[in-house]
Short mmCIF file of C-alpha atoms in Angstrom, two decimals:
data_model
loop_
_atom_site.label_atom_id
_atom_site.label_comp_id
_atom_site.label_asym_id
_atom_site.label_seq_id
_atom_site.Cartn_x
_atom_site.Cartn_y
_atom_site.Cartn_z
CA UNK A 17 0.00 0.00 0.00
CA UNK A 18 2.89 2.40 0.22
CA UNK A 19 4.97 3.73 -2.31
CA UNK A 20 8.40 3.82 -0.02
CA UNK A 21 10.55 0.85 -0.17
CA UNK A 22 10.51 -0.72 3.95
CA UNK A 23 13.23 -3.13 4.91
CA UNK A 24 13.28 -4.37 8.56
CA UNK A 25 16.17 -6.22 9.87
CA UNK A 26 14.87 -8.82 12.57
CA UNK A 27 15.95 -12.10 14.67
CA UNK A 28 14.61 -14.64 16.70
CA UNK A 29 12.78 -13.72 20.29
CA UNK A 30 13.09 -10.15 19.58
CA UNK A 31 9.90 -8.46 21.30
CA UNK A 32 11.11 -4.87 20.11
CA UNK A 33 11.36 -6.77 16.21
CA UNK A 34 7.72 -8.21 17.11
CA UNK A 35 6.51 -4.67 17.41
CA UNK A 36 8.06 -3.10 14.52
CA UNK A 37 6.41 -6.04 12.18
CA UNK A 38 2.89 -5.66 14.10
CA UNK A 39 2.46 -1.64 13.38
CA UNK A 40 3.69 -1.94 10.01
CA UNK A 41 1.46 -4.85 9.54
CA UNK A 42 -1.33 -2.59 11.83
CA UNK A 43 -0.58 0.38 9.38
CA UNK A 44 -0.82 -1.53 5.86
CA UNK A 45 2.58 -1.25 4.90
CA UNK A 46 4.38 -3.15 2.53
CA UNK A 47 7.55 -4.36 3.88
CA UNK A 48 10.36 -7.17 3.35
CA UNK A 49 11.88 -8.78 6.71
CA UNK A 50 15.74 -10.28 6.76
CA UNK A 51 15.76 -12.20 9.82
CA UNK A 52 19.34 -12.55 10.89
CA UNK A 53 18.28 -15.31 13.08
CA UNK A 54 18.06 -17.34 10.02
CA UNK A 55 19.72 -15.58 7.04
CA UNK A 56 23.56 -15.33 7.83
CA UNK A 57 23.82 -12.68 4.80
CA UNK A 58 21.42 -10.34 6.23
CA UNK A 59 23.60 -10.66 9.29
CA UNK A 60 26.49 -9.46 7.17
CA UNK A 61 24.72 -7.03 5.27
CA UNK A 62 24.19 -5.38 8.96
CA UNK A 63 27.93 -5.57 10.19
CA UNK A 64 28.73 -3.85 7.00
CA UNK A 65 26.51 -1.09 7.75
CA UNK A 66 28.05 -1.28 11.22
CA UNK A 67 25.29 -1.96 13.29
CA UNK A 68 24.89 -5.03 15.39
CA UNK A 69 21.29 -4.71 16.71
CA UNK A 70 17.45 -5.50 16.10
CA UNK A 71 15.45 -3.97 14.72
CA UNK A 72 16.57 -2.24 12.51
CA UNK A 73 14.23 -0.54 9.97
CA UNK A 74 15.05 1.28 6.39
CA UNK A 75 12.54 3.36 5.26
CA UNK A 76 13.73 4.24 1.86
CA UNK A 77 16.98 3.94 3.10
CA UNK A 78 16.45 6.18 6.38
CA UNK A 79 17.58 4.05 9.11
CA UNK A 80 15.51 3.79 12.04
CA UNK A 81 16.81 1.65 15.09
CA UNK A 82 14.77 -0.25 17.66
CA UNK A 83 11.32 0.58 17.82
CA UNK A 84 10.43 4.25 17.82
CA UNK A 85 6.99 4.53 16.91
CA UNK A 86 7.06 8.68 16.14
CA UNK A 87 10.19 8.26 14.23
CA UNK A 88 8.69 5.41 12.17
CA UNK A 89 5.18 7.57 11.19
CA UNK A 90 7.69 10.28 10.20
CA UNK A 91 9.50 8.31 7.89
CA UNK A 92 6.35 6.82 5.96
CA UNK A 93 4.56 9.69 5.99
CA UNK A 94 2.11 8.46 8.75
CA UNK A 95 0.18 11.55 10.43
CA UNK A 96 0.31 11.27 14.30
CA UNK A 97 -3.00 11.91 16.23
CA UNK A 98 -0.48 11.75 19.62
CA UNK A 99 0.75 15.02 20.98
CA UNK A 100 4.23 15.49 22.50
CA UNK A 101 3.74 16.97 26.20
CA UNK A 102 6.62 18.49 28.14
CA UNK A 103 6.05 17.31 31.80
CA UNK A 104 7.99 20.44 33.21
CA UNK A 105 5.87 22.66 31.15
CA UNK A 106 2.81 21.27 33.27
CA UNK A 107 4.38 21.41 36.64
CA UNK A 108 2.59 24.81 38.00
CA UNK A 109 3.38 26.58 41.28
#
């Protein structure tokens, strides 16, 4: 359903991976999961790229580590109904 090209880099008993898969899967996006767990070039293709984590998420090539849900809608062009509050700004005297 989307236009941008999603790759996300997961392994085995990774809850943060688990999430990543469900909201794209939540938010109808096309995507194509490497599992490292499984696939010892996607492993590789990560050490090259120096990182040695999951998940790890390219959304047309932006990388986007672990799960961050804001960052994520960003990238795909997702509009966020959520609003950033700063807790000091609602601490009154």
């Amino acid at each position: 359903m989307s236009d941008q090209e999603v790759v996300v880099y997961t392994s085995r008993n990774c809850a943060k991976c688990d999430q990543v898969v469900a909201k794209l899967s939540e938010w109808e996006i096309d995507y194509e999961e490497r599992n490292v767990s499984t696939n010892r070039d996607h492993f590789k293709e990560l050490q090259n790229m120096k990182i040695y984590g999951t998940p790890a998420t390219f959304v047309n090539q932006e990388k986007i580590l672990g799960f961050q849900e804001r960052k994520l809608k960003r990238a795909l062009g997702i509009q966020s109904t959520e609003r950033f509050v700063d807790s000091d700004m609602m601490n009154y005297s």
